[in-house]
């Protein structure tokens, strides 16, 4: 198993991985929605606002995680939101998701990113250091449907304090359907 940073020309494989994985777990329309989201993230996000991580086995992309920037207009800390993440169906449940996210978060830490945020199942993401936060503490770019899924962690030695100002996500995420 090899974990890497960057798309490195594997865009189509990565999009196909997300489409197939979410189709298998949540149905065809979710698969298409998430595949299209990843296509948009990869093609429309400025390089400085995007981190992509992959897991490969025998030269095949079997896992992926995307992080995009959240900007707060009254706060100069750097914040990235994780989503989506997928491990190919036949490779799930072997710790690859956890290893991929641990590698990704360590890379962000070394890059000096202050805070990682995600929006998902607290039971899963607590395994890699995320904990629930309120939208008053960390404003979300849209009104969230599922407040319990709003999670964050500090990537520095400093304890998190509330982020100030309005949150702005990248263009690919700028749709209430994702929130
Ligand atoms: C979620 C996902 C990325 C996890 O990857 P993975 O490689 O299977 O995860 P790991 O093997 O590291 O961790 C597995 C553990 O997490 C648990 N787990 C897996 N998916 C979970 C979920 N959605 N919610 C809660 N727990 C989950 C498993 O029960 C397992 O627990 P165990 O260690 O006690 O047996 C993968 O299952 C996946 O791609 N799912 C479909 C797409 C998806 O839902 N993505 C997340 C939302 S963006």
CSV table of C-alpha atoms in Angstrom, one decimal, residues 64-125:
chain,number,residue,atom,x,y,z
A,64,UNK,CA,-8.8,8.9,-2.1
A,65,UNK,CA,-9.4,11.9,0.1
A,66,UNK,CA,-9.9,15.5,-0.9
A,67,UNK,CA,-9.4,18.6,1.2
A,68,UNK,CA,-10.4,22.1,0.1
A,69,UNK,CA,-9.9,25.5,1.7
A,70,UNK,CA,-12.5,27.2,3.9
A,71,UNK,CA,-11.8,31.0,4.1
A,72,UNK,CA,-13.0,33.0,7.1
A,73,UNK,CA,-13.2,36.7,6.2
A,74,UNK,CA,-12.2,37.9,9.7
A,75,UNK,CA,-9.7,35.2,10.6
A,76,UNK,CA,-6.3,34.5,9.1
A,77,UNK,CA,-5.9,30.9,10.2
A,78,UNK,CA,-5.7,28.3,7.5
A,79,UNK,CA,-8.6,25.9,7.5
A,80,UNK,CA,-9.3,22.9,5.1
A,81,UNK,CA,-12.4,20.8,4.9
A,82,UNK,CA,-12.1,17.1,4.2
A,83,UNK,CA,-14.6,15.6,1.8
A,84,UNK,CA,-15.2,13.4,0.1
A,85,UNK,CA,-13.2,10.3,1.1
A,86,UNK,CA,-13.6,6.8,-0.3
A,87,UNK,CA,-11.9,3.4,-0.1
A,88,UNK,CA,-12.8,1.0,-3.0
A,89,UNK,CA,-15.6,-1.3,-1.8
A,90,UNK,CA,-13.6,-4.5,-1.9
A,91,UNK,CA,-10.8,-2.9,0.1
A,92,UNK,CA,-12.9,-1.4,2.9
A,93,UNK,CA,-12.6,-2.5,6.6
A,94,UNK,CA,-8.9,-3.1,6.5
A,95,UNK,CA,-7.7,0.1,8.0
A,96,UNK,CA,-6.9,1.8,4.7
A,97,UNK,CA,-9.3,4.7,5.3
A,98,UNK,CA,-7.7,5.4,8.7
A,99,UNK,CA,-4.1,5.1,7.3
A,100,UNK,CA,-4.9,7.4,4.4
A,101,UNK,CA,-6.5,10.1,6.7
A,102,UNK,CA,-3.7,9.8,9.2
A,103,UNK,CA,-1.2,10.4,6.4
A,104,UNK,CA,-3.2,13.3,4.9
A,105,UNK,CA,-3.6,15.0,8.3
A,106,UNK,CA,0.1,14.7,9.0
A,107,UNK,CA,0.9,16.2,5.6
A,108,UNK,CA,-1.4,19.2,6.3
A,109,UNK,CA,0.1,19.6,9.8
A,110,UNK,CA,3.6,19.7,8.2
A,111,UNK,CA,2.3,22.2,5.6
A,112,UNK,CA,1.3,24.5,8.5
A,113,UNK,CA,-2.4,24.2,8.2
A,114,UNK,CA,-4.1,25.2,11.4
A,115,UNK,CA,-7.5,23.5,11.4
A,116,UNK,CA,-9.1,20.5,9.6
A,117,UNK,CA,-12.9,20.3,9.5
A,118,UNK,CA,-15.2,17.7,8.1
A,119,UNK,CA,-18.9,16.9,7.8
A,120,UNK,CA,-19.8,13.3,8.3
A,121,UNK,CA,-20.3,10.4,10.7
A,122,UNK,CA,-18.8,11.4,14.1
A,123,UNK,CA,-18.2,7.7,15.0
A,124,UNK,CA,-16.0,7.2,12.0
A,125,UNK,CA,-14.1,10.5,12.0
